[in-house]
Short mmCIF file of C-alpha atoms in Angstrom, two decimals:
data_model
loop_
_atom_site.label_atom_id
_atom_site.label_comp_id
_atom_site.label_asym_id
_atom_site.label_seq_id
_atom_site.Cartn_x
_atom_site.Cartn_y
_atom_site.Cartn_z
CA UNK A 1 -37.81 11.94 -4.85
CA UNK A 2 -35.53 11.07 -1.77
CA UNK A 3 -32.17 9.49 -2.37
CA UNK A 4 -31.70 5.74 -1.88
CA UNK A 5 -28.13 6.27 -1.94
CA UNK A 6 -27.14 6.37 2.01
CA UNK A 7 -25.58 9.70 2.29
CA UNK A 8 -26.85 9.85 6.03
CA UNK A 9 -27.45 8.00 8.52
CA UNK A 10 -30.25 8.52 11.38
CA UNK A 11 -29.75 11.86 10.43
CA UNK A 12 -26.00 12.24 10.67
CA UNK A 13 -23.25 12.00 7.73
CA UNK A 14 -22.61 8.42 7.07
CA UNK A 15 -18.65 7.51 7.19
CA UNK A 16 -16.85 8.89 4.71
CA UNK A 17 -15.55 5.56 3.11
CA UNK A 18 -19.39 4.54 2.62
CA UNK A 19 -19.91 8.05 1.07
CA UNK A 20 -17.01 7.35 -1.69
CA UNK A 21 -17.79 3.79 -2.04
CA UNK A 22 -21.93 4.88 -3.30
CA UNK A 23 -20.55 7.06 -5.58
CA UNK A 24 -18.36 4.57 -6.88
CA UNK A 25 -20.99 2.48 -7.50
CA UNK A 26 -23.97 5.05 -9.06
CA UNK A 27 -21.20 5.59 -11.57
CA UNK A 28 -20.21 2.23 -11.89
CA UNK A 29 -16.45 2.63 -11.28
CA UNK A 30 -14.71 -0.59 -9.93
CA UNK A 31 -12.53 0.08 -6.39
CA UNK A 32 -11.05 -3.52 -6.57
CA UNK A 33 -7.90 -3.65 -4.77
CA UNK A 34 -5.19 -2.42 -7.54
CA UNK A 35 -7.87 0.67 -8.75
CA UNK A 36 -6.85 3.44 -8.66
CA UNK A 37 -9.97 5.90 -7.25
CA UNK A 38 -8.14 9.27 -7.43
CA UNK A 39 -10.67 10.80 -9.72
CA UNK A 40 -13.42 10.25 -7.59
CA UNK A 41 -12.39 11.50 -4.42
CA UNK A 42 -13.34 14.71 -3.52
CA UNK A 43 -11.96 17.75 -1.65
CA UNK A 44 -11.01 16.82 2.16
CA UNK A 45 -11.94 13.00 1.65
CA UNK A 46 -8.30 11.93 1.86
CA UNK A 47 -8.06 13.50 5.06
CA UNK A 48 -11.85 12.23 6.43
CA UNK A 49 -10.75 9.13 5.25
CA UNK A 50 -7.02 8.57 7.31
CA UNK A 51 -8.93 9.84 10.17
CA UNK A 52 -11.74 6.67 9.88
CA UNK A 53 -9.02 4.47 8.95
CA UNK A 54 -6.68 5.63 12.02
CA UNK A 55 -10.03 4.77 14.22
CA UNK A 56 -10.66 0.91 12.23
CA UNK A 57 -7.19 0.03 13.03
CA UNK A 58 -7.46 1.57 17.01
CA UNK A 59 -10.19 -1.14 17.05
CA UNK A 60 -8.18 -3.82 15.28
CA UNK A 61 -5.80 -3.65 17.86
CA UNK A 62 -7.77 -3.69 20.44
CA UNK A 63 -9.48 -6.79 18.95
CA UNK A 64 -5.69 -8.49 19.09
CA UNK A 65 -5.98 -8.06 22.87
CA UNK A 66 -3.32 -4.89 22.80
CA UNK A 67 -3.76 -2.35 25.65
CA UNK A 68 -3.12 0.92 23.17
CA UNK A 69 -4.14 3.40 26.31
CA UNK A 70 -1.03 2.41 28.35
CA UNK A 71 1.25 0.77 26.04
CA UNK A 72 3.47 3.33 24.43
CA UNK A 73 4.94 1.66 21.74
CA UNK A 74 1.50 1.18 20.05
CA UNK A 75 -0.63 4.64 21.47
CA UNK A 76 0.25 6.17 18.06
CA UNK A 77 -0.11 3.11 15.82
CA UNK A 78 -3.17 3.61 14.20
CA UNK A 79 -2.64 7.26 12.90
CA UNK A 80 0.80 6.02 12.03
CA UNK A 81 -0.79 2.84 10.19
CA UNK A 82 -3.53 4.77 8.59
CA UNK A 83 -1.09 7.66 7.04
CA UNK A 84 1.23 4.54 5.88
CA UNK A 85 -1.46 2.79 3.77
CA UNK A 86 -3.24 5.84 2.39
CA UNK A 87 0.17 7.79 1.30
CA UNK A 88 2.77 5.63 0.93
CA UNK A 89 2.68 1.94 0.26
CA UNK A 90 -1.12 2.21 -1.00
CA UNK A 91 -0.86 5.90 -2.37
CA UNK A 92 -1.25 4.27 -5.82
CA UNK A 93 -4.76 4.23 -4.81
CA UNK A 94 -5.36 6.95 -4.01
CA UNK A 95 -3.34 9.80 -5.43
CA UNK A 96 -3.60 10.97 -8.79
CA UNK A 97 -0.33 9.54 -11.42
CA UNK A 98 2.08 12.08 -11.30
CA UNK A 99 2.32 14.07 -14.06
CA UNK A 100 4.83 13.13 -16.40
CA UNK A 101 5.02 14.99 -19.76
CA UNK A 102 6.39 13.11 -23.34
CA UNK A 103 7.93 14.59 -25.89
CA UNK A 104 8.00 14.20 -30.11
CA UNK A 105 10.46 11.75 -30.84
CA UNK A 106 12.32 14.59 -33.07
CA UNK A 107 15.24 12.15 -34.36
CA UNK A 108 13.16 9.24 -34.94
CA UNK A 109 14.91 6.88 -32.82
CA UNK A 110 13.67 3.16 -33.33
CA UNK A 111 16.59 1.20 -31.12
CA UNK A 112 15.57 -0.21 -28.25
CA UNK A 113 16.75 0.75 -24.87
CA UNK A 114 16.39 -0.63 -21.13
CA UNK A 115 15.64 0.75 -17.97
CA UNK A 116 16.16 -1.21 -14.78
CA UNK A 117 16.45 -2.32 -12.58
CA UNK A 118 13.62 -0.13 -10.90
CA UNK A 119 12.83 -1.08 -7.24
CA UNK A 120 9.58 -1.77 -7.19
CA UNK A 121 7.77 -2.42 -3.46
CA UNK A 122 4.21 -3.48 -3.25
CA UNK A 123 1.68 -5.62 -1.15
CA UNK A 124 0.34 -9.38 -1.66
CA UNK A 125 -3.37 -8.30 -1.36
CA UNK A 126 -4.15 -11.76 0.01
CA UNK A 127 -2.35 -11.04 2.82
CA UNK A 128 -1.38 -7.49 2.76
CA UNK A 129 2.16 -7.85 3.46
CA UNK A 130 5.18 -6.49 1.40
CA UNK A 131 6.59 -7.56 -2.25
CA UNK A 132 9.38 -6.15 -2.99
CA UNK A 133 11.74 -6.96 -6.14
CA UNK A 134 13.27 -5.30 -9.29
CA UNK A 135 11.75 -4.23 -12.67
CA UNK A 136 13.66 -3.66 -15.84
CA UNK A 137 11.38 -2.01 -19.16
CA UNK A 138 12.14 -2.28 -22.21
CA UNK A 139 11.10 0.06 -25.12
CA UNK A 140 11.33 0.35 -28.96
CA UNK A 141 10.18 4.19 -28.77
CA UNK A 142 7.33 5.36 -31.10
CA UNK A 143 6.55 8.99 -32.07
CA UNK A 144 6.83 9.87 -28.12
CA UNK A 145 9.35 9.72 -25.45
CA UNK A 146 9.25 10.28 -21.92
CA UNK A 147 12.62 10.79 -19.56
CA UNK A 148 13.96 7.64 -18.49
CA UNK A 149 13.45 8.74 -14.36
CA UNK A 150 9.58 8.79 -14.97
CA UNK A 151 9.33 5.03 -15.47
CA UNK A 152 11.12 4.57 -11.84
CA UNK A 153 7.79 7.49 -11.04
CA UNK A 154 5.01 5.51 -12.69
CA UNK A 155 5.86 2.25 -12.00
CA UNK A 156 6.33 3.33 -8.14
CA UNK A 157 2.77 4.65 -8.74
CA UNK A 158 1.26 1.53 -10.13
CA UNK A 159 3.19 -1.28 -7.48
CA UNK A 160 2.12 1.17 -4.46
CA UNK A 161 -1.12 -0.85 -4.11
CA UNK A 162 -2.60 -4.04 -3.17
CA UNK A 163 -1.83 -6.55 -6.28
CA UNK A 164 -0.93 -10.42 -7.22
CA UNK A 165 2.35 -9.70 -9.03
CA UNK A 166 0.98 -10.49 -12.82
CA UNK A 167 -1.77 -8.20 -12.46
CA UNK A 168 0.68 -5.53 -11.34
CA UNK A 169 3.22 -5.94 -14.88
CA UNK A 170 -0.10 -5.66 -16.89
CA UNK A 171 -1.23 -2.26 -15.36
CA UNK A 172 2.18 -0.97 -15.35
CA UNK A 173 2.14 -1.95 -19.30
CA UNK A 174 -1.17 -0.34 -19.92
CA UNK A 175 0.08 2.83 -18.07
CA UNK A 176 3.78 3.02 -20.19
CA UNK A 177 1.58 2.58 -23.71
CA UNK A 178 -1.00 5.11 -22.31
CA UNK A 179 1.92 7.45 -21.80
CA UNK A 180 4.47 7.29 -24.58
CA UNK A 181 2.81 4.69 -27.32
CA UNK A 182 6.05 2.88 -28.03
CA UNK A 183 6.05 0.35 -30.81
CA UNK A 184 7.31 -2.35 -28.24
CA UNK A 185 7.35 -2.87 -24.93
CA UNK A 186 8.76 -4.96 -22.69
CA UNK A 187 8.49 -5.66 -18.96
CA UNK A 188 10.31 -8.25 -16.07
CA UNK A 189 9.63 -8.08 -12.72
CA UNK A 190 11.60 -10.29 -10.19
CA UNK A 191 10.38 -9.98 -6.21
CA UNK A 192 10.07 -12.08 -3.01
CA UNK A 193 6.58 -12.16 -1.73
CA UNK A 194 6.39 -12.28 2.14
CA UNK A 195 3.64 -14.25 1.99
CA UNK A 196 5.83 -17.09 1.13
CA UNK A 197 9.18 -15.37 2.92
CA UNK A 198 7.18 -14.58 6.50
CA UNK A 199 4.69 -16.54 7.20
CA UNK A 200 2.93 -20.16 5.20
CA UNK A 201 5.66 -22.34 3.86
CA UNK A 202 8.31 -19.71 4.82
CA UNK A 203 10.46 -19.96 2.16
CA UNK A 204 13.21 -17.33 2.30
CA UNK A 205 14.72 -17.93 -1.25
CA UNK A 206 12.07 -17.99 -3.32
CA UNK A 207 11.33 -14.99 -5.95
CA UNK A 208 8.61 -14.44 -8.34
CA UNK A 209 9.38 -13.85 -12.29
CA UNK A 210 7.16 -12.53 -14.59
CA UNK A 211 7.13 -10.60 -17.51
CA UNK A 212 5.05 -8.86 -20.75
CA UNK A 213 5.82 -8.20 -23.93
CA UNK A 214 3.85 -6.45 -26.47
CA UNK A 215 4.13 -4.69 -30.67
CA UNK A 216 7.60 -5.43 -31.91
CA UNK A 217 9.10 -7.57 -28.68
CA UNK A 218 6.07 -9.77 -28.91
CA UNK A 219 6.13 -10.07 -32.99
CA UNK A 220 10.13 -10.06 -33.51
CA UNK A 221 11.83 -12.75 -31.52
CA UNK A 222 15.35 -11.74 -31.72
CA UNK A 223 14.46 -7.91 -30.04
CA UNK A 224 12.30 -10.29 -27.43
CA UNK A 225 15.95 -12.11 -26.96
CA UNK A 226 17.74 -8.99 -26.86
CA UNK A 227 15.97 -7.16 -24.24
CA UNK A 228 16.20 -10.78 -21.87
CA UNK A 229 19.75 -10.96 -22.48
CA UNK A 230 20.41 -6.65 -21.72
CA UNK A 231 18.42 -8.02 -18.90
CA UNK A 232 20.86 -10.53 -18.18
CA UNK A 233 23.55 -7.88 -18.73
CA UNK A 234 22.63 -5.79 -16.01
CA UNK A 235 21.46 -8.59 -13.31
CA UNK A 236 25.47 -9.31 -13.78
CA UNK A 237 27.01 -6.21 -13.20
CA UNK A 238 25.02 -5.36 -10.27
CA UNK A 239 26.79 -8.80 -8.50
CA UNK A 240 30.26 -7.82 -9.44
#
């Protein structure tokens, strides 16, 4: 029986993007904009897949009306544009979570401690342009730790694709209780969208703040209080 998926087409290999995007689907993964798709890319697709890229945004820019064959500010743009978004500000996507190992929690430690602020840079998928902002975590640890610089690694990981801010603190919350399995967590995030800073009502001020809490910060309301006000702590020493 012949394939309906459309691994060819008119007898040639159909673009590599279509190629991951039907296996996505026969296995019924979701590739919305924050997924991560890692898992089902495979050997040499990264690198098929800059090179279509590179060629979608040569035509992008040629569809703005910019002369890319003589201007040479912009005759390299598209590789450039197509490495950016596939290994660094939408690597999230793409690249597996780095590994990041825990450890038993040998001395049974149950006080909570706070990590922040971690810069955290990111995308508005709406409009694709940068959000970039601070995020301070909060744990109560559980019978696993992890070292304090592989929250800055993870949540790097998880903000380094296309997202809508509140989306981004719940993944990132998912990812820290996958990891270590704390009895609480907390999260804040504080950024400036550039959606709002660069273009619409241009507002250069304006910041986003949203947080999560979940186990003991969500059920005890005076370790919910004390992570705000560490929080609060640090926001004021980084001013002085």
């Amino acid at each position: 029986m012949t394939s309906t998926l459309p691994s060819s087409v008119s007898g040639q290999l159909a673009p590599v993007s279509r190629r991951i995007r039907d296996r996505l689907e026969a296995a019924g993964v979701p590739y919305l904009a924050n997924d991560n798709i890692a898992d089902h890319l495979a050997e040499g697709e990264l690198e098929q897949l800059e090179i279509e890229v590179a060629g979608k945004v040569r035509e992008l820019l040629r569809s703005l009306v910019i002369d890319i064959d003589n201007d040479h500010n912009t005759e390299e743009t598209a590789e450039r544009v197509a490495r950016m978004y596939l290994h660094e500000v939408f690597k999230g996507r793409y690249h597996e979570q780095p590994k990041i190992a825990s450890f038993p929690n040998v001395k049974k430690l149950d006080e909570i401690y706070t990590v922040g602020p971690i810069t955290v840079r990111s995308a508005c998928s709406h409009h694709l342009v940068p959000i970039l902002g601070n995020c301070w975590i909060g744990i109560k640890p559980g019978d696993r730790v992890i070292g304090l610089s592989k929250f800055s690694r993870v949540a790097d990981w998880v903000f380094s694709r296309p997202h809508i801010q509140e989306e981004a603190v719940m993944i990132l919350a998912d990812e820290i209780e996958r990891l270590c399995e704390p009895q609480g967590l907390a999260i804040l995030v504080k950024a400036q969208h550039y959606c709002m800073k660069w273009r619409g009502v241009k507002e250069p001020q304006t910041s986003m703040v949203n947080s999560v809490v979940r186990g003991d910060f969500r059920h005890d309301p005076s370790l919910k209080a004390e992570f705000f006000e560490l929080v609060k702590q640090q926001e004021s020493l980084l001013l002085h």
